[in-house]
């Protein structure tokens, strides 16, 4: 029996442990925002992995967005050294989950096991992937104690809100330099037979139009900022959205609709502030003197960020040429450049081989429509040898009744374990 076969048997034998670990992680409600129970889940992971011989570092991302004494941004990094020098393989998972939302038929934080699926917020995105990577790493280090190099596992904060209190902070502190880490696998839910090479770019901006307040019965004495914003939206519909629909990429982005450039109007608000829920009165009659819109522009690796911005500025210029008294302000909220690891990168080749051995089929290569923490490993850490690979169905992320399949986690853990053998065990030992 080969070492790879032995490892797969060992992972199968830990099925109950994998289920229990996933349930325990789901039952810690790490909602972001605001960032609840980060220290609790980091302590839970630290206790488990310390017991398996991993050295533990707990790192708080002081001063990052959202960090406060009430909601500190904690991260955990566990590292186990092998018997000989070699590469470091790092499994990075985010610990935060999004709001529950409506429509659940199961307890969002119950971790219910039903028909081979574990339900709960974060089951798919991505506590199932975190659990699978832990089981894979523990099984590997138990049966291959003389491995070369090191294995790292991290649980990091705030991926759902940009990752600045998690991977970005750790990358700035040197945790993802090519000298320390050589291979990174992020167990995001992209389906167990897919390797995610990267993601599209994103540019968020807030546009504000200005007017002049006046009595609502005499709007001609004021200037309605909402009407100005309506003109902006009309111009987007007439010119920008059709232009974006024509932009296509060679990146293997999934789903199909994301192969084009997209723009989402994330929010819009004009006029008076929303009243409290228990307020029963009527609003006052005023012409709104301000209207704000947040836009979420996703762009392709073939596009330039300067051109992305220029297209929006052209919309505003066109509106200004047509409307008297049109005044506006625009400010950037967030930007991420597209990233894509090459198919011949070592971690891609090894995981593709492991997928073929585990599932008897060739791996599919995809690119995510949204961003995830690869952006920080690439841009800040300067580490290109990074992919996303993990269990779970992408379409279930952030949905009610989110779940992860137990068999999918087992198969993904086998892929991760086989990848560790290829990267950290000498060929003569792996054939034994």
mmCIF file with all atom_site columns, C-alpha atoms in Angstrom, residues 34-178:
data_model
loop_
_atom_site.group_PDB
_atom_site.id
_atom_site.type_symbol
_atom_site.label_atom_id
_atom_site.label_alt_id
_atom_site.label_comp_id
_atom_site.label_asym_id
_atom_site.label_entity_id
_atom_site.label_seq_id
_atom_site.pdbx_PDB_ins_code
_atom_site.Cartn_x
_atom_site.Cartn_y
_atom_site.Cartn_z
_atom_site.occupancy
_atom_site.B_iso_or_equiv
_atom_site.pdbx_formal_charge
_atom_site.auth_seq_id
_atom_site.auth_comp_id
_atom_site.auth_asym_id
_atom_site.auth_atom_id
_atom_site.pdbx_PDB_model_num
ATOM 1   C CA . UNK A 1 34  ? -19.554 43.366 13.634 1.00 0.00 ? 34  UNK A CA 1
ATOM 2   C CA . UNK A 1 35  ? -16.931 40.662 14.239 1.00 0.00 ? 35  UNK A CA 1
ATOM 3   C CA . UNK A 1 36  ? -18.297 38.505 17.029 1.00 0.00 ? 36  UNK A CA 1
ATOM 4   C CA . UNK A 1 37  ? -16.485 35.682 18.839 1.00 0.00 ? 37  UNK A CA 1
ATOM 5   C CA . UNK A 1 38  ? -13.226 35.928 16.905 1.00 0.00 ? 38  UNK A CA 1
ATOM 6   C CA . UNK A 1 39  ? -11.140 35.283 20.000 1.00 0.00 ? 39  UNK A CA 1
ATOM 7   C CA . UNK A 1 40  ? -13.357 32.371 21.011 1.00 0.00 ? 40  UNK A CA 1
ATOM 8   C CA . UNK A 1 41  ? -12.893 30.524 17.725 1.00 0.00 ? 41  UNK A CA 1
ATOM 9   C CA . UNK A 1 42  ? -9.161  31.303 17.652 1.00 0.00 ? 42  UNK A CA 1
ATOM 10  C CA . UNK A 1 43  ? -8.790  29.885 21.155 1.00 0.00 ? 43  UNK A CA 1
ATOM 11  C CA . UNK A 1 44  ? -10.762 26.802 20.115 1.00 0.00 ? 44  UNK A CA 1
ATOM 12  C CA . UNK A 1 45  ? -8.481  26.226 17.116 1.00 0.00 ? 45  UNK A CA 1
ATOM 13  C CA . UNK A 1 46  ? -5.367  26.961 19.152 1.00 0.00 ? 46  UNK A CA 1
ATOM 14  C CA . UNK A 1 47  ? -6.309  24.418 21.805 1.00 0.00 ? 47  UNK A CA 1
ATOM 15  C CA . UNK A 1 48  ? -6.964  21.701 19.269 1.00 0.00 ? 48  UNK A CA 1
ATOM 16  C CA . UNK A 1 49  ? -3.881  22.265 17.139 1.00 0.00 ? 49  UNK A CA 1
ATOM 17  C CA . UNK A 1 50  ? -1.553  22.799 20.096 1.00 0.00 ? 50  UNK A CA 1
ATOM 18  C CA . UNK A 1 51  ? -2.617  19.355 21.258 1.00 0.00 ? 51  UNK A CA 1
ATOM 19  C CA . UNK A 1 52  ? -1.497  17.990 17.883 1.00 0.00 ? 52  UNK A CA 1
ATOM 20  C CA . UNK A 1 53  ? 1.991   19.437 18.212 1.00 0.00 ? 53  UNK A CA 1
ATOM 21  C CA . UNK A 1 54  ? 1.519   22.713 16.346 1.00 0.00 ? 54  UNK A CA 1
ATOM 22  C CA . UNK A 1 55  ? 3.146   25.899 17.619 1.00 0.00 ? 55  UNK A CA 1
ATOM 23  C CA . UNK A 1 56  ? 0.522   28.634 18.019 1.00 0.00 ? 56  UNK A CA 1
ATOM 24  C CA . UNK A 1 57  ? 0.548   32.370 17.441 1.00 0.00 ? 57  UNK A CA 1
ATOM 25  C CA . UNK A 1 58  ? -2.440  34.552 18.222 1.00 0.00 ? 58  UNK A CA 1
ATOM 26  C CA . UNK A 1 59  ? -2.245  37.898 16.420 1.00 0.00 ? 59  UNK A CA 1
ATOM 27  C CA . UNK A 1 60  ? -4.582  40.821 16.918 1.00 0.00 ? 60  UNK A CA 1
ATOM 28  C CA . UNK A 1 61  ? -4.791  43.232 13.989 1.00 0.00 ? 61  UNK A CA 1
ATOM 29  C CA . UNK A 1 62  ? -4.673  46.453 15.986 1.00 0.00 ? 62  UNK A CA 1
ATOM 30  C CA . UNK A 1 63  ? -6.002  49.537 14.257 1.00 0.00 ? 63  UNK A CA 1
ATOM 31  C CA . UNK A 1 64  ? -7.488  47.785 11.251 1.00 0.00 ? 64  UNK A CA 1
ATOM 32  C CA . UNK A 1 65  ? -11.044 48.583 10.074 1.00 0.00 ? 65  UNK A CA 1
ATOM 33  C CA . UNK A 1 66  ? -13.532 47.326 12.656 1.00 0.00 ? 66  UNK A CA 1
ATOM 34  C CA . UNK A 1 67  ? -10.963 46.555 15.343 1.00 0.00 ? 67  UNK A CA 1
ATOM 35  C CA . UNK A 1 68  ? -12.062 47.726 18.786 1.00 0.00 ? 68  UNK A CA 1
ATOM 36  C CA . UNK A 1 69  ? -11.972 46.572 22.364 1.00 0.00 ? 69  UNK A CA 1
ATOM 37  C CA . UNK A 1 70  ? -15.487 45.232 21.933 1.00 0.00 ? 70  UNK A CA 1
ATOM 38  C CA . UNK A 1 71  ? -14.747 43.530 18.606 1.00 0.00 ? 71  UNK A CA 1
ATOM 39  C CA . UNK A 1 72  ? -11.001 42.854 18.425 1.00 0.00 ? 72  UNK A CA 1
ATOM 40  C CA . UNK A 1 73  ? -9.694  41.395 15.159 1.00 0.00 ? 73  UNK A CA 1
ATOM 41  C CA . UNK A 1 74  ? -7.982  38.144 16.237 1.00 0.00 ? 74  UNK A CA 1
ATOM 42  C CA . UNK A 1 75  ? -6.180  35.654 14.019 1.00 0.00 ? 75  UNK A CA 1
ATOM 43  C CA . UNK A 1 76  ? -4.575  32.306 14.766 1.00 0.00 ? 76  UNK A CA 1
ATOM 44  C CA . UNK A 1 77  ? -1.583  30.776 12.986 1.00 0.00 ? 77  UNK A CA 1
ATOM 45  C CA . UNK A 1 78  ? -0.511  27.198 13.755 1.00 0.00 ? 78  UNK A CA 1
ATOM 46  C CA . UNK A 1 79  ? 2.788   25.785 12.456 1.00 0.00 ? 79  UNK A CA 1
ATOM 47  C CA . UNK A 1 80  ? 4.308   22.307 12.669 1.00 0.00 ? 80  UNK A CA 1
ATOM 48  C CA . UNK A 1 81  ? 7.896   21.765 11.623 1.00 0.00 ? 81  UNK A CA 1
ATOM 49  C CA . UNK A 1 82  ? 9.015   18.602 9.904  1.00 0.00 ? 82  UNK A CA 1
ATOM 50  C CA . UNK A 1 83  ? 12.086  16.542 10.643 1.00 0.00 ? 83  UNK A CA 1
ATOM 51  C CA . UNK A 1 84  ? 14.036  17.972 7.699  1.00 0.00 ? 84  UNK A CA 1
ATOM 52  C CA . UNK A 1 85  ? 14.276  21.375 5.980  1.00 0.00 ? 85  UNK A CA 1
ATOM 53  C CA . UNK A 1 86  ? 11.888  22.020 3.099  1.00 0.00 ? 86  UNK A CA 1
ATOM 54  C CA . UNK A 1 87  ? 8.986   24.067 1.828  1.00 0.00 ? 87  UNK A CA 1
ATOM 55  C CA . UNK A 1 88  ? 6.090   25.349 3.913  1.00 0.00 ? 88  UNK A CA 1
ATOM 56  C CA . UNK A 1 89  ? 2.530   24.567 2.848  1.00 0.00 ? 89  UNK A CA 1
ATOM 57  C CA . UNK A 1 90  ? -0.020  26.952 4.325  1.00 0.00 ? 90  UNK A CA 1
ATOM 58  C CA . UNK A 1 91  ? -3.791  26.368 4.531  1.00 0.00 ? 91  UNK A CA 1
ATOM 59  C CA . UNK A 1 92  ? -5.593  29.667 5.083  1.00 0.00 ? 92  UNK A CA 1
ATOM 60  C CA . UNK A 1 93  ? -9.280  29.856 6.042  1.00 0.00 ? 93  UNK A CA 1
ATOM 61  C CA . UNK A 1 94  ? -11.325 32.822 7.178  1.00 0.00 ? 94  UNK A CA 1
ATOM 62  C CA . UNK A 1 95  ? -13.217 32.441 10.436 1.00 0.00 ? 95  UNK A CA 1
ATOM 63  C CA . UNK A 1 96  ? -15.895 35.082 9.861  1.00 0.00 ? 96  UNK A CA 1
ATOM 64  C CA . UNK A 1 97  ? -19.363 34.461 8.444  1.00 0.00 ? 97  UNK A CA 1
ATOM 65  C CA . UNK A 1 98  ? -21.981 36.803 7.005  1.00 0.00 ? 98  UNK A CA 1
ATOM 66  C CA . UNK A 1 99  ? -25.373 37.731 8.408  1.00 0.00 ? 99  UNK A CA 1
ATOM 67  C CA . UNK A 1 100 ? -27.882 34.897 8.696  1.00 0.00 ? 100 UNK A CA 1
ATOM 68  C CA . UNK A 1 101 ? -30.705 36.545 6.749  1.00 0.00 ? 101 UNK A CA 1
ATOM 69  C CA . UNK A 1 102 ? -34.199 35.083 6.399  1.00 0.00 ? 102 UNK A CA 1
ATOM 70  C CA . UNK A 1 103 ? -35.567 31.835 5.039  1.00 0.00 ? 103 UNK A CA 1
ATOM 71  C CA . UNK A 1 104 ? -33.790 29.228 7.137  1.00 0.00 ? 104 UNK A CA 1
ATOM 72  C CA . UNK A 1 105 ? -35.478 25.914 7.928  1.00 0.00 ? 105 UNK A CA 1
ATOM 73  C CA . UNK A 1 106 ? -32.627 24.796 10.196 1.00 0.00 ? 106 UNK A CA 1
ATOM 74  C CA . UNK A 1 107 ? -30.845 26.486 13.103 1.00 0.00 ? 107 UNK A CA 1
ATOM 75  C CA . UNK A 1 108 ? -28.194 28.702 11.430 1.00 0.00 ? 108 UNK A CA 1
ATOM 76  C CA . UNK A 1 109 ? -25.750 27.933 14.239 1.00 0.00 ? 109 UNK A CA 1
ATOM 77  C CA . UNK A 1 110 ? -26.913 24.423 15.069 1.00 0.00 ? 110 UNK A CA 1
ATOM 78  C CA . UNK A 1 111 ? -24.572 22.439 12.820 1.00 0.00 ? 111 UNK A CA 1
ATOM 79  C CA . UNK A 1 112 ? -27.323 19.919 12.091 1.00 0.00 ? 112 UNK A CA 1
ATOM 80  C CA . UNK A 1 113 ? -26.238 16.725 10.299 1.00 0.00 ? 113 UNK A CA 1
ATOM 81  C CA . UNK A 1 114 ? -28.923 15.490 7.922  1.00 0.00 ? 114 UNK A CA 1
ATOM 82  C CA . UNK A 1 115 ? -28.647 13.181 4.900  1.00 0.00 ? 115 UNK A CA 1
ATOM 83  C CA . UNK A 1 116 ? -24.864 13.512 4.779  1.00 0.00 ? 116 UNK A CA 1
ATOM 84  C CA . UNK A 1 117 ? -24.902 17.311 4.921  1.00 0.00 ? 117 UNK A CA 1
ATOM 85  C CA . UNK A 1 118 ? -23.975 19.672 7.751  1.00 0.00 ? 118 UNK A CA 1
ATOM 86  C CA . UNK A 1 119 ? -26.136 22.797 7.844  1.00 0.00 ? 119 UNK A CA 1
ATOM 87  C CA . UNK A 1 120 ? -25.327 26.212 9.249  1.00 0.00 ? 120 UNK A CA 1
ATOM 88  C CA . UNK A 1 121 ? -24.053 29.689 8.464  1.00 0.00 ? 121 UNK A CA 1
ATOM 89  C CA . UNK A 1 122 ? -20.464 29.234 7.345  1.00 0.00 ? 122 UNK A CA 1
ATOM 90  C CA . UNK A 1 123 ? -20.790 25.482 6.736  1.00 0.00 ? 123 UNK A CA 1
ATOM 91  C CA . UNK A 1 124 ? -19.922 25.983 3.082  1.00 0.00 ? 124 UNK A CA 1
ATOM 92  C CA . UNK A 1 125 ? -18.179 29.360 3.312  1.00 0.00 ? 125 UNK A CA 1
ATOM 93  C CA . UNK A 1 126 ? -15.862 28.250 4.766  1.00 0.00 ? 126 UNK A CA 1
ATOM 94  C CA . UNK A 1 127 ? -15.773 26.347 8.040  1.00 0.00 ? 127 UNK A CA 1
ATOM 95  C CA . UNK A 1 128 ? -16.166 23.049 6.199  1.00 0.00 ? 128 UNK A CA 1
ATOM 96  C CA . UNK A 1 129 ? -12.998 23.854 4.270  1.00 0.00 ? 129 UNK A CA 1
ATOM 97  C CA . UNK A 1 130 ? -11.185 24.848 7.451  1.00 0.00 ? 130 UNK A CA 1
ATOM 98  C CA . UNK A 1 131 ? -12.166 21.563 9.107  1.00 0.00 ? 131 UNK A CA 1
ATOM 99  C CA . UNK A 1 132 ? -11.111 19.543 6.051  1.00 0.00 ? 132 UNK A CA 1
ATOM 100 C CA . UNK A 1 133 ? -7.685  21.205 5.988  1.00 0.00 ? 133 UNK A CA 1
ATOM 101 C CA . UNK A 1 134 ? -7.188  20.495 9.698  1.00 0.00 ? 134 UNK A CA 1
ATOM 102 C CA . UNK A 1 135 ? -8.087  16.817 9.312  1.00 0.00 ? 135 UNK A CA 1
ATOM 103 C CA . UNK A 1 136 ? -5.816  16.526 6.264  1.00 0.00 ? 136 UNK A CA 1
ATOM 104 C CA . UNK A 1 137 ? -2.887  18.188 8.042  1.00 0.00 ? 137 UNK A CA 1
ATOM 105 C CA . UNK A 1 138 ? -3.320  16.184 11.244 1.00 0.00 ? 138 UNK A CA 1
ATOM 106 C CA . UNK A 1 139 ? -3.578  12.874 9.367  1.00 0.00 ? 139 UNK A CA 1
ATOM 107 C CA . UNK A 1 140 ? -0.532  13.750 7.265  1.00 0.00 ? 140 UNK A CA 1
ATOM 108 C CA . UNK A 1 141 ? 1.701   14.750 10.172 1.00 0.00 ? 141 UNK A CA 1
ATOM 109 C CA . UNK A 1 142 ? 0.644   11.657 12.155 1.00 0.00 ? 142 UNK A CA 1
ATOM 110 C CA . UNK A 1 143 ? 1.559   9.129  9.484  1.00 0.00 ? 143 UNK A CA 1
ATOM 111 C CA . UNK A 1 144 ? 4.459   11.124 7.978  1.00 0.00 ? 144 UNK A CA 1
ATOM 112 C CA . UNK A 1 145 ? 6.347   12.410 11.055 1.00 0.00 ? 145 UNK A CA 1
ATOM 113 C CA . UNK A 1 146 ? 9.620   12.660 9.103  1.00 0.00 ? 146 UNK A CA 1
ATOM 114 C CA . UNK A 1 147 ? 8.243   15.039 6.479  1.00 0.00 ? 147 UNK A CA 1
ATOM 115 C CA . UNK A 1 148 ? 10.369  17.858 5.104  1.00 0.00 ? 148 UNK A CA 1
ATOM 116 C CA . UNK A 1 149 ? 9.493   21.514 5.640  1.00 0.00 ? 149 UNK A CA 1
ATOM 117 C CA . UNK A 1 150 ? 6.487   22.757 7.594  1.00 0.00 ? 150 UNK A CA 1
ATOM 118 C CA . UNK A 1 151 ? 2.692   22.764 7.601  1.00 0.00 ? 151 UNK A CA 1
ATOM 119 C CA . UNK A 1 152 ? 0.779   25.885 8.600  1.00 0.00 ? 152 UNK A CA 1
ATOM 120 C CA . UNK A 1 153 ? -2.929  26.379 9.255  1.00 0.00 ? 153 UNK A CA 1
ATOM 121 C CA . UNK A 1 154 ? -4.432  29.803 9.823  1.00 0.00 ? 154 UNK A CA 1
ATOM 122 C CA . UNK A 1 155 ? -7.855  31.054 10.852 1.00 0.00 ? 155 UNK A CA 1
ATOM 123 C CA . UNK A 1 156 ? -8.121  34.699 9.866  1.00 0.00 ? 156 UNK A CA 1
ATOM 124 C CA . UNK A 1 157 ? -10.538 37.571 10.369 1.00 0.00 ? 157 UNK A CA 1
ATOM 125 C CA . UNK A 1 158 ? -12.701 39.730 8.154  1.00 0.00 ? 158 UNK A CA 1
ATOM 126 C CA . UNK A 1 159 ? -12.415 38.111 4.714  1.00 0.00 ? 159 UNK A CA 1
ATOM 127 C CA . UNK A 1 160 ? -16.093 38.867 4.195  1.00 0.00 ? 160 UNK A CA 1
ATOM 128 C CA . UNK A 1 161 ? -15.376 42.573 4.640  1.00 0.00 ? 161 UNK A CA 1
ATOM 129 C CA . UNK A 1 162 ? -12.102 42.845 2.747  1.00 0.00 ? 162 UNK A CA 1
ATOM 130 C CA . UNK A 1 163 ? -9.650  40.873 4.881  1.00 0.00 ? 163 UNK A CA 1
ATOM 131 C CA . UNK A 1 164 ? -7.833  43.921 6.219  1.00 0.00 ? 164 UNK A CA 1
ATOM 132 C CA . UNK A 1 165 ? -7.987  42.685 9.809  1.00 0.00 ? 165 UNK A CA 1
ATOM 133 C CA . UNK A 1 166 ? -6.883  39.224 8.723  1.00 0.00 ? 166 UNK A CA 1
ATOM 134 C CA . UNK A 1 167 ? -4.685  38.166 5.823  1.00 0.00 ? 167 UNK A CA 1
ATOM 135 C CA . UNK A 1 168 ? -3.792  41.727 4.767  1.00 0.00 ? 168 UNK A CA 1
ATOM 136 C CA . UNK A 1 169 ? -2.502  42.513 8.264  1.00 0.00 ? 169 UNK A CA 1
ATOM 137 C CA . UNK A 1 170 ? -0.620  39.216 8.515  1.00 0.00 ? 170 UNK A CA 1
ATOM 138 C CA . UNK A 1 171 ? 0.923   39.729 5.078  1.00 0.00 ? 171 UNK A CA 1
ATOM 139 C CA . UNK A 1 172 ? 2.123   43.174 6.139  1.00 0.00 ? 172 UNK A CA 1
ATOM 140 C CA . UNK A 1 173 ? 3.698   41.540 9.214  1.00 0.00 ? 173 UNK A CA 1
ATOM 141 C CA . UNK A 1 174 ? 5.599   39.026 7.095  1.00 0.00 ? 174 UNK A CA 1
ATOM 142 C CA . UNK A 1 175 ? 3.524   35.884 7.598  1.00 0.00 ? 175 UNK A CA 1
ATOM 143 C CA . UNK A 1 176 ? 3.085   35.350 3.841  1.00 0.00 ? 176 UNK A CA 1
ATOM 144 C CA . UNK A 1 177 ? 6.520   36.138 2.442  1.00 0.00 ? 177 UNK A CA 1
ATOM 145 C CA . UNK A 1 178 ? 8.005   33.693 -0.092 1.00 0.00 ? 178 UNK A CA 1
#
